Amino acid sequence: MTCGRQNERRAGLALAAAALLLAGCGQSAETKGADGAKDGATAGASSSSSASSSASAKASVAPLGPGEVRVGGEVAKPYSVTLADLRKLPQASVEVKFTSAKGEQRHTYQGVPLHDVLKTAEPRFDAAKKNGQLRGFVSATGGGDYRAVFAWAEIDPGFAKSQVLLAVSEDGVAFDDAAGPRLVVPQDTKGGRYVSELNQLWVGVVDPVVDGAK
């Protein structure tokens, strides 16, 4: 009898241990499942956040419409302008003569001073530097990725005698809206900086390049 009771007692203890083990495994599986769901939710949120950031980045650089010019760079208020916008602004007229691949050119252009267009974007020049604007430059990009660069002093009426124009017409004939304005540089004897189909004006300063040079 004593031996039989001991065997029964051992069997009972074994069953109890097995039950505890199974209970522990079940709890561990449930906990793991919760953690997995939590990790999945976190990963999903992270993925959603990344997708949202990517969409915002793409949206921040909207494609240009036909004839539209983007004004940006080191400015406080980047914006875009069209020929229709330029025609509403005070106009200036200039007669020019320059040479090109087609020979000597003589034209009368009407348009808006480039300085006025860029001033609206509020270039960020260092006011703590003496004549800080003289460290500035403007990159003008046109059709076919054609590009020309100007020192700020060339377009600022406080320093330059002639004014660079964003022309809206040539010899009394208006440019097509889809083509955009043309950059006109009266002081140039060659037409290389008469940028056609203008689509970007970018303002910069030389300090980062010069100060970082070795």
Coordinates of C-alpha atoms in Angstrom, one line a residue:
M1 CA 0.0 0.0 0.0
T2 CA 2.7 2.4 0.9
C3 CA 4.5 1.8 -2.4
G4 CA 1.3 2.2 -4.3
R5 CA 0.5 5.5 -2.6
Q6 CA 4.0 6.8 -3.3
N7 CA 3.6 6.0 -7.0
E8 CA 0.2 7.7 -7.1
R9 CA 1.7 10.8 -5.4
R10 CA 4.6 10.8 -7.9
A11 CA 2.2 10.6 -10.8
G12 CA 0.2 13.5 -9.4
L13 CA 3.3 15.6 -9.0
A14 CA 4.3 14.8 -12.6
L15 CA 0.9 15.8 -13.9
A16 CA 1.0 19.1 -11.9
A17 CA 4.4 19.9 -13.2
A18 CA 3.3 19.2 -16.8
A19 CA 0.3 21.5 -16.3
L20 CA 2.5 24.3 -15.0
L21 CA 4.9 23.9 -17.9
L22 CA 2.1 24.0 -20.4
A23 CA 0.6 27.1 -18.8
G24 CA 4.0 28.8 -18.8
C25 CA 4.5 28.0 -22.5
G26 CA 1.0 29.3 -23.4
Q27 CA 1.6 32.5 -21.5
S28 CA 5.0 32.9 -23.2
A29 CA 3.4 32.4 -26.6
E30 CA 0.7 34.9 -25.9
T31 CA 3.3 37.4 -24.7
K32 CA 5.4 36.8 -27.8
G33 CA 2.3 37.3 -30.0
A34 CA 1.5 40.6 -28.4
D35 CA 5.1 41.8 -28.7
G36 CA 5.1 40.6 -32.3
A37 CA 1.9 42.6 -33.0
K38 CA 3.4 45.6 -31.3
D39 CA 6.5 45.3 -33.3
G40 CA 4.5 44.9 -36.5
A41 CA 2.4 48.0 -35.6
T42 CA 5.6 50.0 -34.9
A43 CA 7.1 48.9 -38.2
G44 CA 3.9 49.7 -40.0
A45 CA 3.8 53.2 -38.4
S46 CA 7.4 53.8 -39.3
S47 CA 6.8 52.7 -42.8
S48 CA 3.8 54.9 -43.1
S49 CA 5.8 57.8 -41.7
S50 CA 8.6 57.2 -44.2
A51 CA 6.1 57.1 -47.0
S52 CA 4.5 60.3 -45.8
S53 CA 7.9 62.1 -45.6
S54 CA 8.8 60.9 -49.1
A55 CA 5.5 62.2 -50.4
S56 CA 6.0 65.5 -48.7
A57 CA 9.5 65.8 -50.2
K58 CA 8.2 65.2 -53.7
A59 CA 5.4 67.6 -53.2
S60 CA 7.7 70.4 -52.0
V61 CA 9.4 70.4 -55.5
A62 CA 6.4 70.8 -57.8
P63 CA 7.0 70.5 -61.5
L64 CA 7.1 73.8 -63.4
G65 CA 4.3 74.7 -65.8
P66 CA 5.1 75.8 -69.4
G67 CA 6.9 79.2 -69.3
E68 CA 7.1 79.2 -65.5
V69 CA 10.3 80.5 -63.8
R70 CA 11.3 79.2 -60.3
V71 CA 13.1 81.8 -58.1
G72 CA 15.0 80.1 -55.2
G73 CA 18.3 79.5 -53.6
E74 CA 19.5 81.7 -50.7
V75 CA 16.2 83.6 -50.4
A76 CA 13.6 84.0 -47.7
K77 CA 10.6 83.8 -50.0
P78 CA 11.1 81.4 -52.9
Y79 CA 8.3 81.6 -55.5
S80 CA 7.6 81.1 -59.2
V81 CA 6.6 83.7 -61.9
T82 CA 5.1 83.5 -65.4
L83 CA 5.1 85.8 -68.4
A84 CA 1.5 86.7 -67.5
D85 CA 2.7 87.8 -64.0
L86 CA 5.6 89.8 -65.5
R87 CA 3.4 91.7 -67.9
K88 CA 1.4 93.0 -64.9
L89 CA 4.6 94.6 -63.4
P90 CA 6.2 98.0 -64.2
Q91 CA 8.0 97.6 -67.5
A92 CA 11.3 98.9 -68.9
S93 CA 12.4 99.1 -72.5
V94 CA 16.0 98.8 -73.8
E95 CA 17.6 98.8 -77.2
V96 CA 20.5 96.4 -77.5
K97 CA 23.2 95.3 -80.0
F98 CA 25.2 92.1 -79.7
T99 CA 26.8 89.4 -81.8
S100 CA 25.6 85.8 -81.9
A101 CA 26.1 82.7 -84.1
K102 CA 23.7 84.4 -86.5
G103 CA 25.8 87.5 -86.7
E104 CA 25.1 91.0 -85.4
Q105 CA 21.7 91.4 -83.6
R106 CA 19.8 94.6 -83.0
H107 CA 16.6 94.5 -81.0
T108 CA 14.3 96.4 -78.7
Y109 CA 13.2 94.5 -75.7
Q110 CA 10.5 95.2 -73.1
G111 CA 10.4 93.6 -69.7
V112 CA 10.9 93.7 -66.0
P113 CA 14.3 94.4 -64.3
L114 CA 15.8 91.2 -63.0
H115 CA 16.7 93.0 -59.8
D116 CA 13.0 93.7 -59.1
V117 CA 12.0 90.0 -59.6
L118 CA 14.8 88.7 -57.3
K119 CA 14.2 91.4 -54.7
T120 CA 10.7 90.1 -54.2
A121 CA 12.2 86.7 -53.1
E122 CA 14.3 88.6 -50.4
P123 CA 17.8 87.3 -50.9
R124 CA 19.6 86.4 -47.7
F125 CA 22.8 88.4 -47.8
D126 CA 24.9 88.8 -44.6
A127 CA 24.1 92.3 -43.4
A128 CA 27.0 92.1 -40.9
K129 CA 29.4 92.1 -43.8
K130 CA 30.3 95.3 -45.5
N131 CA 28.4 95.4 -48.8
G132 CA 27.4 91.8 -48.1
Q133 CA 25.3 91.7 -51.3
L134 CA 28.6 91.9 -53.4
R135 CA 29.3 88.3 -52.3
G136 CA 26.1 87.2 -54.1
F137 CA 25.6 85.8 -57.5
V138 CA 22.6 84.6 -59.7
S139 CA 22.5 81.5 -61.8
A140 CA 20.0 81.6 -64.7
T141 CA 18.9 78.4 -66.4
G142 CA 17.1 78.1 -69.7
G143 CA 15.9 75.6 -72.2
G144 CA 18.1 72.5 -72.8
D145 CA 19.8 73.1 -69.4
Y146 CA 21.6 76.2 -70.7
R147 CA 23.0 78.2 -67.9
A148 CA 24.7 81.6 -67.3
V149 CA 25.9 83.2 -64.1
F150 CA 25.8 86.9 -63.0
A151 CA 27.5 88.7 -60.1
W152 CA 24.9 90.5 -58.0
A153 CA 26.6 93.8 -58.6
E154 CA 25.8 93.4 -62.3
I155 CA 22.1 93.5 -61.7
D156 CA 21.8 95.8 -58.7
P157 CA 21.0 99.4 -59.9
G158 CA 23.0 100.6 -56.9
F159 CA 26.2 99.4 -58.6
A160 CA 25.4 98.8 -62.2
K161 CA 24.7 101.4 -64.9
S162 CA 22.6 99.2 -67.1
Q163 CA 19.9 96.8 -66.0
V164 CA 19.3 93.1 -66.9
L165 CA 15.8 92.5 -68.0
L166 CA 13.4 89.5 -68.0
A167 CA 12.0 90.4 -71.4
V168 CA 8.3 89.7 -72.3
S169 CA 8.6 90.9 -75.9
E170 CA 11.1 91.5 -78.7
D171 CA 10.6 94.3 -81.2
G172 CA 7.0 94.7 -80.1
V173 CA 6.2 91.0 -80.5
A174 CA 5.1 89.3 -77.3
F175 CA 6.8 86.0 -76.4
D176 CA 4.6 82.9 -76.3
D177 CA 3.5 82.1 -72.7
A178 CA 4.7 78.5 -73.0
A179 CA 8.2 79.7 -74.0
G180 CA 8.7 81.9 -70.9
P181 CA 10.7 85.1 -70.7
R182 CA 14.2 85.8 -72.1
L183 CA 17.0 87.2 -70.2
V184 CA 18.4 90.4 -71.8
V185 CA 21.8 91.8 -70.8
P186 CA 22.4 95.2 -72.4
Q187 CA 26.0 95.5 -71.3
D188 CA 27.1 92.3 -73.0
T189 CA 28.6 92.5 -76.5
K190 CA 27.9 88.8 -77.1
G191 CA 24.6 87.1 -76.7
G192 CA 25.8 84.2 -74.6
R193 CA 23.9 85.3 -71.5
Y194 CA 20.7 86.2 -73.3
V195 CA 19.2 83.1 -71.8
S196 CA 16.0 81.9 -73.7
E197 CA 13.2 79.8 -72.3
L198 CA 14.2 80.9 -68.8
N199 CA 12.9 78.5 -66.2
Q200 CA 15.1 79.0 -63.1
L201 CA 16.8 81.8 -61.2
W202 CA 19.0 80.7 -58.3
V203 CA 20.5 83.2 -55.8
G204 CA 23.7 82.1 -54.0
V205 CA 26.7 83.5 -52.1
V206 CA 30.3 82.6 -52.7
D207 CA 31.3 82.4 -49.0
P208 CA 30.8 78.6 -48.6
V209 CA 32.9 77.9 -51.7
V210 CA 35.7 80.4 -51.0
D211 CA 35.9 79.8 -47.2
G212 CA 35.9 76.0 -47.7
A213 CA 38.6 76.0 -50.4
K214 CA 42.0 74.6 -49.5

